[in-house]
C-alpha cells in the first residue's frame, strides 16, 4: 500500500509506502527535502504536516519535542505515512538531482595526522567518479546493515585523475566503525558505501559573504567547500573559523594556512578552547562560535556553513539567529550526531 506526499509550496509530489520514512521515499524520487542525520537526531528535516497522519519512530526530543509534534511538526526522516500527506517544506535546489548509488570502494591510503584523526583516501570503481555537492556525505554499510556517515573532504572536481574521495575520521573510543579504523583497517581493504547524501552544501547561486564554521573533523566538508571555490574560481568573501581543543587537533592547519594565502577572499581564524602550554598559542581562544560573534555582531547579510559537534552547531544556530540577526534560512549545517546522541534522549 502506498500514499501520496505533496510538498508545499513547490507542489512536488511522490509516493511513499506504508511504514517507509517520508524522507527515504523523497530521496528515491529525487525530491530535495532538507535533512542531515536521517536518524531523528539533528532536527534538520523538521517540516510542518499540513494534512494527513503519520507515526513517528524513535527520535530525540531535541530534534522534535512532544509539543512540536502536537503543534503539527514532523521529522520526515522518521515519520511513516498512514494516509496521503501534505507537508510544508522548502525544497533544496540541487539536492535531489544526483542519484544515490551503492558502490564498493578500496582504501588506498590511511594517514594519521594526529593520534585520534585518520584521513582516509578511498578509490572508487575505475572511471566512476562520484557525483556529489561539496559538503555532502556518504554512508558506510557495515555488517548487520549498520550505517555510519562521513563527509567528503575533497571537492567533486578534484577527482579528475582517479575517482576518489577523502574522509576525515575522528576516533570515538568504543565506537563500532572508528575502533576498526584505528585498529584493524589497512590499505587495500574493501568497504561498501552509499551516497551522496545531505543538504549541507555550498549554495553557488548566492553572492553573500560566508562564515565557514567547523569544530574538529567538521573541517572535512568545509575543506571540500574551500577546495571547490578554489577550483571553480569562486570569489565570494569567506572567513573560516576552525575550533579545536589544542594545536595538535588542528590536523590540517598547514592546508588551511596555505589555502588562505592563495585565496585573497579567504581568511582563516583557528580557535583553541584548551591550548596547551607547549602550544605557545598566541591566537584566538574560547568557543569557536563566540569568536564569530565577536568579529561579526551583525550577520544579517551573511550565509553561515557550520559543521561538527552537535552542541557547537545548535549553539551557533541559536546565537547567530537570535543575537546576530542571521536569517534562519541562511544557516546551513551538518551536526555529527552519533549513536550516543541518538540513544541519549529518545521519545
Ligand atoms: C551527516 C553526518 C556526517 C558525519 N561526518 C563525519 C565526518 O566527516 N567525520 C567524523 O569523524 N564523523 C562524522 N560523523 C559521525 C560519524 O557518523 C559516527 O557517528 C562516528 O564516527 C562514530 O561512529 P562509530 O561507529 O565509531 O561509533 P558508534 O558505534 O556510533 O558509537 C559512538 C559512541 O556512542 C556510544 N554508544 C553506542 N551505542 C550506544 C547506545 N545504544 N547508547 C549510548 N551510547 C552508545 C559508543 O560507546 C561510542 O562512544 C558524521 C555524522 C553525521 C550524522
Ligand atoms: S535528518 Fe531528521 S532529525 Fe536529522
PDB file of C-alpha atoms in Angstrom, residues 75-282:
ATOM      1  CA  UNK A  75      10.541  14.766  11.261  1.00  0.00           C
ATOM      2  CA  UNK A  76      10.413  13.426   7.716  1.00  0.00           C
ATOM      3  CA  UNK A  77      13.354  11.053   8.366  1.00  0.00           C
ATOM      4  CA  UNK A  78      11.451   9.020  10.932  1.00  0.00           C
ATOM      5  CA  UNK A  79       7.779   9.650  10.166  1.00  0.00           C
ATOM      6  CA  UNK A  80       5.783   6.996   8.301  1.00  0.00           C
ATOM      7  CA  UNK A  81       2.647   7.990   6.402  1.00  0.00           C
ATOM      8  CA  UNK A  82      -0.678   6.458   7.431  1.00  0.00           C
ATOM      9  CA  UNK A  83      -2.698   8.465   4.876  1.00  0.00           C
ATOM     10  CA  UNK A  84      -1.973  10.730   1.902  1.00  0.00           C
ATOM     11  CA  UNK A  85       0.015  13.719   3.216  1.00  0.00           C
ATOM     12  CA  UNK A  86       0.579  17.382   2.501  1.00  0.00           C
ATOM     13  CA  UNK A  87       3.733  18.771   4.131  1.00  0.00           C
ATOM     14  CA  UNK A  88       5.239  22.238   4.112  1.00  0.00           C
ATOM     15  CA  UNK A  89       8.981  22.178   3.454  1.00  0.00           C
ATOM     16  CA  UNK A  90      11.302  24.235   1.312  1.00  0.00           C
ATOM     17  CA  UNK A  91      12.742  22.073  -1.445  1.00  0.00           C
ATOM     18  CA  UNK A  92      16.515  22.350  -1.735  1.00  0.00           C
ATOM     19  CA  UNK A  93      17.665  23.152  -5.276  1.00  0.00           C
ATOM     20  CA  UNK A  94      20.395  20.754  -6.371  1.00  0.00           C
ATOM     21  CA  UNK A  95      19.712  18.203  -3.622  1.00  0.00           C
ATOM     22  CA  UNK A  96      17.646  15.603  -5.422  1.00  0.00           C
ATOM     23  CA  UNK A  97      19.391  15.810  -8.787  1.00  0.00           C
ATOM     24  CA  UNK A  98      22.296  13.472  -8.131  1.00  0.00           C
ATOM     25  CA  UNK A  99      21.237   9.827  -7.943  1.00  0.00           C
ATOM     26  CA  UNK A 100      22.191   7.980  -4.755  1.00  0.00           C
ATOM     27  CA  UNK A 101      24.302   4.887  -5.522  1.00  0.00           C
ATOM     28  CA  UNK A 102      25.801   1.969  -3.648  1.00  0.00           C
ATOM     29  CA  UNK A 103      29.356   1.023  -4.577  1.00  0.00           C
ATOM     30  CA  UNK A 104      32.429  -0.828  -3.312  1.00  0.00           C
ATOM     31  CA  UNK A 105      35.476   1.320  -2.516  1.00  0.00           C
ATOM     32  CA  UNK A 106      39.092   0.424  -1.837  1.00  0.00           C
ATOM     33  CA  UNK A 107      41.103   2.044   0.958  1.00  0.00           C
ATOM     34  CA  UNK A 108      44.204   3.345  -0.820  1.00  0.00           C
ATOM     35  CA  UNK A 109      45.712   5.441   1.963  1.00  0.00           C
ATOM     36  CA  UNK A 110      45.373   5.860   5.720  1.00  0.00           C
ATOM     37  CA  UNK A 111      47.150   8.882   7.213  1.00  0.00           C
ATOM     38  CA  UNK A 112      47.054   9.720  10.910  1.00  0.00           C
ATOM     39  CA  UNK A 113      47.983  13.413  11.188  1.00  0.00           C
ATOM     40  CA  UNK A 114      47.134  13.232  14.917  1.00  0.00           C
ATOM     41  CA  UNK A 115      46.604  10.191  17.155  1.00  0.00           C
ATOM     42  CA  UNK A 116      42.800  10.473  17.015  1.00  0.00           C
ATOM     43  CA  UNK A 117      42.156  11.546  13.389  1.00  0.00           C
ATOM     44  CA  UNK A 118      42.505   9.314  10.319  1.00  0.00           C
ATOM     45  CA  UNK A 119      42.481  10.765   6.820  1.00  0.00           C
ATOM     46  CA  UNK A 120      41.251   8.005   4.513  1.00  0.00           C
ATOM     47  CA  UNK A 121      41.607   8.056   0.750  1.00  0.00           C
ATOM     48  CA  UNK A 122      39.141   5.753  -0.969  1.00  0.00           C
ATOM     49  CA  UNK A 123      39.383   4.712  -4.568  1.00  0.00           C
ATOM     50  CA  UNK A 124      36.105   4.350  -6.430  1.00  0.00           C
ATOM     51  CA  UNK A 125      35.495   1.843  -9.228  1.00  0.00           C
ATOM     52  CA  UNK A 126      37.641   2.781 -12.267  1.00  0.00           C
ATOM     53  CA  UNK A 127      36.360   5.694 -14.369  1.00  0.00           C
ATOM     54  CA  UNK A 128      33.428   6.072 -11.998  1.00  0.00           C
ATOM     55  CA  UNK A 129      33.816   9.457 -10.291  1.00  0.00           C
ATOM     56  CA  UNK A 130      31.262  10.039  -7.565  1.00  0.00           C
ATOM     57  CA  UNK A 131      28.981  12.943  -8.344  1.00  0.00           C
ATOM     58  CA  UNK A 132      28.270  14.995  -5.239  1.00  0.00           C
ATOM     59  CA  UNK A 133      27.943  18.537  -3.976  1.00  0.00           C
ATOM     60  CA  UNK A 134      30.797  19.963  -1.862  1.00  0.00           C
ATOM     61  CA  UNK A 135      29.680  19.403   1.760  1.00  0.00           C
ATOM     62  CA  UNK A 136      27.690  16.191   1.241  1.00  0.00           C
ATOM     63  CA  UNK A 137      28.406  12.863   2.944  1.00  0.00           C
ATOM     64  CA  UNK A 138      28.438   9.118   2.254  1.00  0.00           C
ATOM     65  CA  UNK A 139      27.368   6.218   4.440  1.00  0.00           C
ATOM     66  CA  UNK A 140      29.383   3.072   5.013  1.00  0.00           C
ATOM     67  CA  UNK A 141      27.209  -0.024   5.080  1.00  0.00           C
ATOM     68  CA  UNK A 142      28.613  -2.245   7.816  1.00  0.00           C
ATOM     69  CA  UNK A 143      27.829  -5.771   8.990  1.00  0.00           C
ATOM     70  CA  UNK A 144      24.290  -6.155  10.261  1.00  0.00           C
ATOM     71  CA  UNK A 145      23.258  -3.259   7.975  1.00  0.00           C
ATOM     72  CA  UNK A 146      24.656  -0.711  10.439  1.00  0.00           C
ATOM     73  CA  UNK A 147      25.445   2.598   8.786  1.00  0.00           C
ATOM     74  CA  UNK A 148      27.936   5.330   9.620  1.00  0.00           C
ATOM     75  CA  UNK A 149      28.124   8.722   7.895  1.00  0.00           C
ATOM     76  CA  UNK A 150      31.261  10.628   6.811  1.00  0.00           C
ATOM     77  CA  UNK A 151      31.550  13.875   4.891  1.00  0.00           C
ATOM     78  CA  UNK A 152      33.673  14.146   1.772  1.00  0.00           C
ATOM     79  CA  UNK A 153      36.697  16.375   2.408  1.00  0.00           C
ATOM     80  CA  UNK A 154      37.547  16.906  -1.266  1.00  0.00           C
ATOM     81  CA  UNK A 155      35.756  18.825  -3.983  1.00  0.00           C
ATOM     82  CA  UNK A 156      33.915  16.639  -6.508  1.00  0.00           C
ATOM     83  CA  UNK A 157      36.040  18.409  -9.128  1.00  0.00           C
ATOM     84  CA  UNK A 158      39.273  17.190  -7.511  1.00  0.00           C
ATOM     85  CA  UNK A 159      38.719  13.655  -8.840  1.00  0.00           C
ATOM     86  CA  UNK A 160      39.955  14.216 -12.375  1.00  0.00           C
ATOM     87  CA  UNK A 161      42.970  11.847 -12.294  1.00  0.00           C
ATOM     88  CA  UNK A 162      41.495   8.994 -10.303  1.00  0.00           C
ATOM     89  CA  UNK A 163      37.930   8.804  -8.975  1.00  0.00           C
ATOM     90  CA  UNK A 164      38.455   9.037  -5.226  1.00  0.00           C
ATOM     91  CA  UNK A 165      37.142  10.580  -2.042  1.00  0.00           C
ATOM     92  CA  UNK A 166      38.924  11.806   1.063  1.00  0.00           C
ATOM     93  CA  UNK A 167      37.366  11.392   4.521  1.00  0.00           C
ATOM     94  CA  UNK A 168      38.464  12.712   7.932  1.00  0.00           C
ATOM     95  CA  UNK A 169      37.528  10.295  10.699  1.00  0.00           C
ATOM     96  CA  UNK A 170      37.862  11.040  14.411  1.00  0.00           C
ATOM     97  CA  UNK A 171      38.312   8.079  16.734  1.00  0.00           C
ATOM     98  CA  UNK A 172      35.359   7.586  19.078  1.00  0.00           C
ATOM     99  CA  UNK A 173      36.625   5.031  21.610  1.00  0.00           C
ATOM    100  CA  UNK A 174      34.104   2.191  21.918  1.00  0.00           C
ATOM    101  CA  UNK A 175      32.620   3.049  18.521  1.00  0.00           C
ATOM    102  CA  UNK A 176      31.839   0.204  16.092  1.00  0.00           C
ATOM    103  CA  UNK A 177      33.370   1.737  12.971  1.00  0.00           C
ATOM    104  CA  UNK A 178      36.080   4.060  14.232  1.00  0.00           C
ATOM    105  CA  UNK A 179      37.550   1.433  16.593  1.00  0.00           C
ATOM    106  CA  UNK A 180      38.054  -0.698  13.447  1.00  0.00           C
ATOM    107  CA  UNK A 181      39.554   2.248  11.510  1.00  0.00           C
ATOM    108  CA  UNK A 182      42.115   2.782  14.284  1.00  0.00           C
ATOM    109  CA  UNK A 183      42.949  -0.910  14.834  1.00  0.00           C
ATOM    110  CA  UNK A 184      42.386  -3.404  12.014  1.00  0.00           C
ATOM    111  CA  UNK A 185      41.764  -1.291   8.883  1.00  0.00           C
ATOM    112  CA  UNK A 186      44.560  -1.420   6.335  1.00  0.00           C
ATOM    113  CA  UNK A 187      45.281  -0.250   2.821  1.00  0.00           C
ATOM    114  CA  UNK A 188      43.551  -2.288   0.070  1.00  0.00           C
ATOM    115  CA  UNK A 189      40.601  -3.126   2.348  1.00  0.00           C
ATOM    116  CA  UNK A 190      37.265  -3.008   0.512  1.00  0.00           C
ATOM    117  CA  UNK A 191      34.301  -1.192   2.058  1.00  0.00           C
ATOM    118  CA  UNK A 192      30.742  -0.762   0.858  1.00  0.00           C
ATOM    119  CA  UNK A 193      29.287   2.706   0.732  1.00  0.00           C
ATOM    120  CA  UNK A 194      26.212   4.579  -0.444  1.00  0.00           C
ATOM    121  CA  UNK A 195      25.811   8.234  -1.340  1.00  0.00           C
ATOM    122  CA  UNK A 196      25.835  11.101  -1.803  1.00  0.00           C
ATOM    123  CA  UNK A 197      23.533  12.291   0.993  1.00  0.00           C
ATOM    124  CA  UNK A 198      22.653  15.520   2.734  1.00  0.00           C
ATOM    125  CA  UNK A 199      21.561  19.054   2.002  1.00  0.00           C
ATOM    126  CA  UNK A 200      24.578  20.709   3.632  1.00  0.00           C
ATOM    127  CA  UNK A 201      26.480  22.018   0.617  1.00  0.00           C
ATOM    128  CA  UNK A 202      27.684  25.267  -0.927  1.00  0.00           C
ATOM    129  CA  UNK A 203      24.819  27.365  -2.343  1.00  0.00           C
ATOM    130  CA  UNK A 204      26.566  28.548  -5.504  1.00  0.00           C
ATOM    131  CA  UNK A 205      23.647  30.756  -6.542  1.00  0.00           C
ATOM    132  CA  UNK A 206      24.351  33.232  -3.716  1.00  0.00           C
ATOM    133  CA  UNK A 207      26.943  36.014  -3.677  1.00  0.00           C
ATOM    134  CA  UNK A 208      26.646  36.668   0.077  1.00  0.00           C
ATOM    135  CA  UNK A 209      29.793  36.685   2.206  1.00  0.00           C
ATOM    136  CA  UNK A 210      30.180  33.463   4.190  1.00  0.00           C
ATOM    137  CA  UNK A 211      31.225  32.296   7.601  1.00  0.00           C
ATOM    138  CA  UNK A 212      32.606  28.746   7.363  1.00  0.00           C
ATOM    139  CA  UNK A 213      32.477  27.273  10.862  1.00  0.00           C
ATOM    140  CA  UNK A 214      34.000  23.923  11.839  1.00  0.00           C
ATOM    141  CA  UNK A 215      34.765  22.036  15.003  1.00  0.00           C
ATOM    142  CA  UNK A 216      37.107  19.022  14.960  1.00  0.00           C
ATOM    143  CA  UNK A 217      36.574  16.802  11.900  1.00  0.00           C
ATOM    144  CA  UNK A 218      33.679  19.090  10.945  1.00  0.00           C
ATOM    145  CA  UNK A 219      36.531  20.670   8.997  1.00  0.00           C
ATOM    146  CA  UNK A 220      36.134  17.912   6.351  1.00  0.00           C
ATOM    147  CA  UNK A 221      33.113  19.254   4.402  1.00  0.00           C
ATOM    148  CA  UNK A 222      34.279  22.838   4.931  1.00  0.00           C
ATOM    149  CA  UNK A 223      37.591  21.870   3.305  1.00  0.00           C
ATOM    150  CA  UNK A 224      35.593  20.420   0.388  1.00  0.00           C
ATOM    151  CA  UNK A 225      33.761  23.738   0.006  1.00  0.00           C
ATOM    152  CA  UNK A 226      37.002  25.754   0.086  1.00  0.00           C
ATOM    153  CA  UNK A 227      38.702  23.426  -2.408  1.00  0.00           C
ATOM    154  CA  UNK A 228      35.652  23.704  -4.668  1.00  0.00           C
ATOM    155  CA  UNK A 229      35.783  27.517  -4.522  1.00  0.00           C
ATOM    156  CA  UNK A 230      39.469  27.381  -5.360  1.00  0.00           C
ATOM    157  CA  UNK A 231      38.999  25.078  -8.383  1.00  0.00           C
ATOM    158  CA  UNK A 232      35.993  26.985  -9.731  1.00  0.00           C
ATOM    159  CA  UNK A 233      37.489  30.412  -9.023  1.00  0.00           C
ATOM    160  CA  UNK A 234      34.533  31.420  -6.834  1.00  0.00           C
ATOM    161  CA  UNK A 235      35.466  34.837  -5.411  1.00  0.00           C
ATOM    162  CA  UNK A 236      32.965  35.167  -2.543  1.00  0.00           C
ATOM    163  CA  UNK A 237      34.291  36.602   0.712  1.00  0.00           C
ATOM    164  CA  UNK A 238      34.676  33.805   3.267  1.00  0.00           C
ATOM    165  CA  UNK A 239      36.074  33.530   6.774  1.00  0.00           C
ATOM    166  CA  UNK A 240      36.978  30.049   8.011  1.00  0.00           C
ATOM    167  CA  UNK A 241      36.736  29.558  11.789  1.00  0.00           C
ATOM    168  CA  UNK A 242      38.140  26.183  12.877  1.00  0.00           C
ATOM    169  CA  UNK A 243      37.691  25.317  16.533  1.00  0.00           C
ATOM    170  CA  UNK A 244      39.669  22.551  18.226  1.00  0.00           C
ATOM    171  CA  UNK A 245      40.816  21.763  21.741  1.00  0.00           C
ATOM    172  CA  UNK A 246      44.573  22.272  21.285  1.00  0.00           C
ATOM    173  CA  UNK A 247      47.027  22.907  18.462  1.00  0.00           C
ATOM    174  CA  UNK A 248      47.631  19.210  17.703  1.00  0.00           C
ATOM    175  CA  UNK A 249      43.901  18.832  16.917  1.00  0.00           C
ATOM    176  CA  UNK A 250      44.175  21.362  14.043  1.00  0.00           C
ATOM    177  CA  UNK A 251      45.209  18.366  11.968  1.00  0.00           C
ATOM    178  CA  UNK A 252      45.349  20.250   8.610  1.00  0.00           C
ATOM    179  CA  UNK A 253      46.397  23.656   9.911  1.00  0.00           C
ATOM    180  CA  UNK A 254      49.052  23.986   7.190  1.00  0.00           C
ATOM    181  CA  UNK A 255      46.482  23.218   4.481  1.00  0.00           C
ATOM    182  CA  UNK A 256      44.184  25.947   5.807  1.00  0.00           C
ATOM    183  CA  UNK A 257      47.028  28.476   6.081  1.00  0.00           C
ATOM    184  CA  UNK A 258      48.085  27.746   2.509  1.00  0.00           C
ATOM    185  CA  UNK A 259      44.514  27.999   1.164  1.00  0.00           C
ATOM    186  CA  UNK A 260      44.093  31.396   2.855  1.00  0.00           C
ATOM    187  CA  UNK A 261      47.428  32.600   1.461  1.00  0.00           C
ATOM    188  CA  UNK A 262      46.396  31.606  -2.082  1.00  0.00           C
ATOM    189  CA  UNK A 263      42.796  32.865  -1.932  1.00  0.00           C
ATOM    190  CA  UNK A 264      42.655  36.636  -1.392  1.00  0.00           C
ATOM    191  CA  UNK A 265      38.982  36.469  -0.380  1.00  0.00           C
ATOM    192  CA  UNK A 266      39.507  33.734   2.294  1.00  0.00           C
ATOM    193  CA  UNK A 267      40.571  34.455   5.884  1.00  0.00           C
ATOM    194  CA  UNK A 268      41.478  31.665   8.322  1.00  0.00           C
ATOM    195  CA  UNK A 269      40.872  32.022  12.063  1.00  0.00           C
ATOM    196  CA  UNK A 270      41.876  28.983  14.159  1.00  0.00           C
ATOM    197  CA  UNK A 271      40.385  28.992  17.677  1.00  0.00           C
ATOM    198  CA  UNK A 272      41.575  26.776  20.544  1.00  0.00           C
ATOM    199  CA  UNK A 273      39.362  26.001  23.534  1.00  0.00           C
ATOM    200  CA  UNK A 274      42.116  24.426  25.705  1.00  0.00           C
ATOM    201  CA  UNK A 275      45.534  25.451  24.343  1.00  0.00           C
ATOM    202  CA  UNK A 276      48.382  23.536  25.971  1.00  0.00           C
ATOM    203  CA  UNK A 277      51.485  25.211  27.396  1.00  0.00           C
ATOM    204  CA  UNK A 278      53.637  23.598  24.688  1.00  0.00           C
ATOM    205  CA  UNK A 279      51.398  25.155  22.004  1.00  0.00           C
ATOM    206  CA  UNK A 280      52.735  28.618  22.904  1.00  0.00           C
ATOM    207  CA  UNK A 281      49.456  29.752  21.356  1.00  0.00           C
ATOM    208  CA  UNK A 282      49.019  33.462  20.729  1.00  0.00           C
TER     209      UNK A 282
END
